[in-house]
JSON list of C-alpha atoms and ligand atoms in Angstrom, two decimals:
[
{"chain": "A", "resi": 1, "resn": "MET", "atom": "CA", "xyz": [30.51, 18.43, -38.02]},
{"chain": "A", "resi": 2, "resn": "THR", "atom": "CA", "xyz": [33.81, 17.04, -36.79]},
{"chain": "A", "resi": 3, "resn": "GLN", "atom": "CA", "xyz": [34.11, 13.58, -35.24]},
{"chain": "A", "resi": 4, "resn": "ASP", "atom": "CA", "xyz": [34.69, 15.26, -31.88]},
{"chain": "A", "resi": 5, "resn": "THR", "atom": "CA", "xyz": [31.51, 17.36, -31.97]},
{"chain": "A", "resi": 6, "resn": "ALA", "atom": "CA", "xyz": [29.51, 14.35, -33.22]},
{"chain": "A", "resi": 7, "resn": "ALA", "atom": "CA", "xyz": [30.84, 12.22, -30.33]},
{"chain": "A", "resi": 8, "resn": "ARG", "atom": "CA", "xyz": [30.04, 15.03, -27.86]},
{"chain": "A", "resi": 9, "resn": "ALA", "atom": "CA", "xyz": [26.49, 15.36, -29.24]},
{"chain": "A", "resi": 10, "resn": "ALA", "atom": "CA", "xyz": [26.02, 11.57, -28.99]},
{"chain": "A", "resi": 11, "resn": "GLU", "atom": "CA", "xyz": [27.17, 11.69, -25.36]},
{"chain": "A", "resi": 12, "resn": "ILE", "atom": "CA", "xyz": [24.75, 14.54, -24.51]},
{"chain": "A", "resi": 13, "resn": "LEU", "atom": "CA", "xyz": [21.91, 12.68, -26.27]},
{"chain": "A", "resi": 14, "resn": "ARG", "atom": "CA", "xyz": [22.70, 9.53, -24.27]},
{"chain": "A", "resi": 15, "resn": "GLY", "atom": "CA", "xyz": [22.61, 11.52, -21.01]},
{"chain": "A", "resi": 16, "resn": "HIS", "atom": "CA", "xyz": [19.23, 13.06, -21.85]},
{"chain": "A", "resi": 17, "resn": "ARG", "atom": "CA", "xyz": [17.82, 9.67, -22.83]},
{"chain": "A", "resi": 18, "resn": "GLU", "atom": "CA", "xyz": [18.96, 8.12, -19.55]},
{"chain": "A", "resi": 19, "resn": "SER", "atom": "CA", "xyz": [17.15, 10.89, -17.68]},
{"chain": "A", "resi": 20, "resn": "ILE", "atom": "CA", "xyz": [14.06, 10.44, -19.86]},
{"chain": "A", "resi": 21, "resn": "ASP", "atom": "CA", "xyz": [14.03, 6.69, -19.12]},
{"chain": "A", "resi": 22, "resn": "ARG", "atom": "CA", "xyz": [14.27, 7.34, -15.37]},
{"chain": "A", "resi": 23, "resn": "LEU", "atom": "CA", "xyz": [11.48, 9.92, -15.53]},
{"chain": "A", "resi": 24, "resn": "ASP", "atom": "CA", "xyz": [9.29, 7.58, -17.60]},
{"chain": "A", "resi": 25, "resn": "ALA", "atom": "CA", "xyz": [9.73, 4.94, -14.88]},
{"chain": "A", "resi": 26, "resn": "ILE", "atom": "CA", "xyz": [8.68, 7.50, -12.24]},
{"chain": "A", "resi": 27, "resn": "LEU", "atom": "CA", "xyz": [5.60, 8.37, -14.32]},
{"chain": "A", "resi": 28, "resn": "ILE", "atom": "CA", "xyz": [4.56, 4.73, -14.66]},
{"chain": "A", "resi": 29, "resn": "TYR", "atom": "CA", "xyz": [5.11, 3.89, -10.97]},
{"chain": "A", "resi": 30, "resn": "THR", "atom": "CA", "xyz": [3.32, 7.12, -9.97]},
{"chain": "A", "resi": 31, "resn": "LEU", "atom": "CA", "xyz": [0.35, 6.25, -12.16]},
{"chain": "A", "resi": 32, "resn": "GLY", "atom": "CA", "xyz": [0.31, 2.72, -10.74]},
{"chain": "A", "resi": 33, "resn": "GLU", "atom": "CA", "xyz": [0.14, 4.16, -7.18]},
{"chain": "A", "resi": 34, "resn": "ARG", "atom": "CA", "xyz": [-2.55, 6.64, -8.22]},
{"chain": "A", "resi": 35, "resn": "PHE", "atom": "CA", "xyz": [-4.68, 3.86, -9.71]},
{"chain": "A", "resi": 36, "resn": "LYS", "atom": "CA", "xyz": [-4.32, 1.81, -6.51]},
{"chain": "A", "resi": 37, "resn": "HIS", "atom": "CA", "xyz": [-5.97, 4.66, -4.60]},
{"chain": "A", "resi": 38, "resn": "THR", "atom": "CA", "xyz": [-8.62, 5.33, -7.23]},
{"chain": "A", "resi": 39, "resn": "GLN", "atom": "CA", "xyz": [-9.50, 1.62, -7.33]},
{"chain": "A", "resi": 40, "resn": "ALA", "atom": "CA", "xyz": [-10.00, 1.74, -3.54]},
{"chain": "A", "resi": 41, "resn": "VAL", "atom": "CA", "xyz": [-12.19, 4.84, -4.00]},
{"chain": "A", "resi": 42, "resn": "GLY", "atom": "CA", "xyz": [-14.17, 2.94, -6.67]},
{"chain": "A", "resi": 43, "resn": "ARG", "atom": "CA", "xyz": [-14.82, 0.02, -4.30]},
{"chain": "A", "resi": 44, "resn": "LEU", "atom": "CA", "xyz": [-15.84, 2.44, -1.54]},
{"chain": "A", "resi": 45, "resn": "LYS", "atom": "CA", "xyz": [-18.23, 4.27, -3.88]},
{"chain": "A", "resi": 46, "resn": "ALA", "atom": "CA", "xyz": [-19.77, 0.98, -5.04]},
{"chain": "A", "resi": 47, "resn": "GLU", "atom": "CA", "xyz": [-20.28, -0.17, -1.42]},
{"chain": "A", "resi": 48, "resn": "HIS", "atom": "CA", "xyz": [-21.97, 3.10, -0.49]},
{"chain": "A", "resi": 49, "resn": "ASP", "atom": "CA", "xyz": [-23.96, 3.69, -3.69]},
{"chain": "A", "resi": 50, "resn": "LEU", "atom": "CA", "xyz": [-22.03, 6.83, -4.57]},
{"chain": "A", "resi": 51, "resn": "PRO", "atom": "CA", "xyz": [-21.82, 8.03, -8.20]},
{"chain": "A", "resi": 52, "resn": "PRO", "atom": "CA", "xyz": [-18.66, 7.04, -10.18]},
{"chain": "A", "resi": 53, "resn": "SER", "atom": "CA", "xyz": [-17.76, 10.63, -11.07]},
{"chain": "A", "resi": 54, "resn": "ASP", "atom": "CA", "xyz": [-17.56, 13.78, -8.95]},
{"chain": "A", "resi": 55, "resn": "PRO", "atom": "CA", "xyz": [-17.48, 16.83, -11.27]},
{"chain": "A", "resi": 56, "resn": "SER", "atom": "CA", "xyz": [-16.93, 19.32, -8.45]},
{"chain": "A", "resi": 57, "resn": "ARG", "atom": "CA", "xyz": [-13.83, 17.44, -7.20]},
{"chain": "A", "resi": 58, "resn": "GLU", "atom": "CA", "xyz": [-12.60, 17.25, -10.83]},
{"chain": "A", "resi": 59, "resn": "ALA", "atom": "CA", "xyz": [-13.01, 21.01, -11.30]},
{"chain": "A", "resi": 60, "resn": "THR", "atom": "CA", "xyz": [-10.93, 21.63, -8.15]},
{"chain": "A", "resi": 61, "resn": "GLN", "atom": "CA", "xyz": [-8.21, 19.25, -9.37]},
{"chain": "A", "resi": 62, "resn": "ILE", "atom": "CA", "xyz": [-8.11, 20.79, -12.85]},
{"chain": "A", "resi": 63, "resn": "ALA", "atom": "CA", "xyz": [-7.70, 24.30, -11.41]},
{"chain": "A", "resi": 64, "resn": "ARG", "atom": "CA", "xyz": [-4.94, 23.05, -9.08]},
{"chain": "A", "resi": 65, "resn": "LEU", "atom": "CA", "xyz": [-3.16, 21.23, -11.91]},
{"chain": "A", "resi": 66, "resn": "GLU", "atom": "CA", "xyz": [-3.34, 24.29, -14.16]},
{"chain": "A", "resi": 67, "resn": "ASP", "atom": "CA", "xyz": [-1.58, 26.30, -11.45]},
{"chain": "A", "resi": 68, "resn": "LEU", "atom": "CA", "xyz": [1.03, 23.57, -10.89]},
{"chain": "A", "resi": 69, "resn": "ALA", "atom": "CA", "xyz": [1.64, 23.29, -14.65]},
{"chain": "A", "resi": 70, "resn": "ASN", "atom": "CA", "xyz": [2.24, 27.03, -14.95]},
{"chain": "A", "resi": 71, "resn": "ARG", "atom": "CA", "xyz": [4.75, 26.90, -12.11]},
{"chain": "A", "resi": 72, "resn": "ALA", "atom": "CA", "xyz": [6.46, 23.81, -13.59]},
{"chain": "A", "resi": 73, "resn": "ASP", "atom": "CA", "xyz": [6.82, 25.35, -17.08]},
{"chain": "A", "resi": 74, "resn": "LEU", "atom": "CA", "xyz": [4.44, 22.75, -18.49]},
{"chain": "A", "resi": 75, "resn": "ASP", "atom": "CA", "xyz": [1.73, 23.68, -21.00]},
{"chain": "A", "resi": 76, "resn": "PRO", "atom": "CA", "xyz": [-1.43, 23.93, -18.81]},
{"chain": "A", "resi": 77, "resn": "GLU", "atom": "CA", "xyz": [-3.63, 22.80, -21.70]},
{"chain": "A", "resi": 78, "resn": "PHE", "atom": "CA", "xyz": [-1.54, 19.64, -22.02]},
{"chain": "A", "resi": 79, "resn": "ALA", "atom": "CA", "xyz": [-1.73, 19.09, -18.23]},
{"chain": "A", "resi": 80, "resn": "LYS", "atom": "CA", "xyz": [-5.52, 19.43, -18.33]},
{"chain": "A", "resi": 81, "resn": "LYS", "atom": "CA", "xyz": [-5.85, 17.01, -21.27]},
{"chain": "A", "resi": 82, "resn": "LEU", "atom": "CA", "xyz": [-3.63, 14.50, -19.46]},
{"chain": "A", "resi": 83, "resn": "LEU", "atom": "CA", "xyz": [-5.65, 14.71, -16.23]},
{"chain": "A", "resi": 84, "resn": "ARG", "atom": "CA", "xyz": [-8.92, 14.41, -18.20]},
{"chain": "A", "resi": 85, "resn": "PHE", "atom": "CA", "xyz": [-7.55, 11.28, -19.91]},
{"chain": "A", "resi": 86, "resn": "VAL", "atom": "CA", "xyz": [-6.58, 9.72, -16.56]},
{"chain": "A", "resi": 87, "resn": "ILE", "atom": "CA", "xyz": [-9.84, 10.68, -14.81]},
{"chain": "A", "resi": 88, "resn": "ASP", "atom": "CA", "xyz": [-11.93, 9.26, -17.68]},
{"chain": "A", "resi": 89, "resn": "GLU", "atom": "CA", "xyz": [-10.13, 5.93, -17.25]},
{"chain": "A", "resi": 90, "resn": "VAL", "atom": "CA", "xyz": [-10.74, 6.06, -13.47]},
{"chain": "A", "resi": 91, "resn": "ILE", "atom": "CA", "xyz": [-14.46, 6.72, -14.00]},
{"chain": "A", "resi": 92, "resn": "ARG", "atom": "CA", "xyz": [-14.59, 3.76, -16.40]},
{"chain": "A", "resi": 93, "resn": "HIS", "atom": "CA", "xyz": [-13.11, 1.58, -13.62]},
{"chain": "A", "resi": 94, "resn": "HIS", "atom": "CA", "xyz": [-15.63, 2.95, -11.11]},
{"chain": "A", "resi": 95, "resn": "GLU", "atom": "CA", "xyz": [-18.49, 2.13, -13.46]},
{"chain": "A", "resi": 96, "resn": "GLN", "atom": "CA", "xyz": [-17.15, -1.43, -13.69]},
{"chain": "A", "resi": 97, "resn": "HIS", "atom": "CA", "xyz": [-17.15, -1.67, -9.86]},
{"chain": "A", "resi": 98, "resn": "GLN", "atom": "CA", "xyz": [-20.84, -0.74, -9.85]},
{"chain": "A", "resi": 99, "resn": "SER", "atom": "CA", "xyz": [-21.98, -3.19, -12.53]},
{"chain": "B", "resi": 101, "resn": "LIG", "atom": "C1", "xyz": [-11.17, 9.27, -7.53]},
{"chain": "B", "resi": 101, "resn": "LIG", "atom": "C2", "xyz": [-12.41, 9.79, -7.54]},
{"chain": "B", "resi": 101, "resn": "LIG", "atom": "O1", "xyz": [-13.33, 9.50, -8.56]},
{"chain": "B", "resi": 101, "resn": "LIG", "atom": "C3", "xyz": [-13.34, 10.18, -9.82]},
{"chain": "B", "resi": 101, "resn": "LIG", "atom": "C4", "xyz": [-11.98, 10.29, -10.36]},
{"chain": "B", "resi": 101, "resn": "LIG", "atom": "C5", "xyz": [-11.18, 11.32, -10.01]},
{"chain": "B", "resi": 101, "resn": "LIG", "atom": "C6", "xyz": [-9.71, 11.26, -10.22]},
{"chain": "B", "resi": 101, "resn": "LIG", "atom": "O2", "xyz": [-9.23, 10.35, -10.92]},
{"chain": "B", "resi": 101, "resn": "LIG", "atom": "O3", "xyz": [-8.99, 12.12, -9.67]},
{"chain": "B", "resi": 101, "resn": "LIG", "atom": "C7", "xyz": [-11.75, 12.49, -9.44]},
{"chain": "B", "resi": 101, "resn": "LIG", "atom": "C8", "xyz": [-13.07, 12.60, -9.23]},
{"chain": "B", "resi": 101, "resn": "LIG", "atom": "C9", "xyz": [-14.03, 11.54, -9.63]},
{"chain": "B", "resi": 101, "resn": "LIG", "atom": "O4", "xyz": [-14.71, 11.92, -10.80]},
{"chain": "B", "resi": 101, "resn": "LIG", "atom": "C10", "xyz": [-12.92, 10.67, -6.46]},
{"chain": "B", "resi": 101, "resn": "LIG", "atom": "O5", "xyz": [-14.12, 10.90, -6.40]},
{"chain": "B", "resi": 101, "resn": "LIG", "atom": "O6", "xyz": [-12.08, 11.13, -5.65]}
]
């Protein structure tokens, strides 16, 4: 590899990493906003004696996310695992609201 091609590759890598950093920030802020709403849902459920989890709502979301993932060129299995991970954390919060 010449010095020129190495410098060009380094520049391309830097550009990708800047984009990755911006997208990571979007992911974190988006998750923060999502958790604000789910915390409000958790308080509402606790006030009205509703169960922490809602499997039928989850099934609808998983089907929707699978479709979105396919359209976004994202592995649908990964998208489902990610949503499951997030929802499990939300349910844990809801259980804490009820105790
Ligand atoms: C947020 C809710 O509570 C739980 C968490 C969900 C989520 O994080 O999307 C979905 C369904 C519920 O199991 C809800 O009922 O809407």
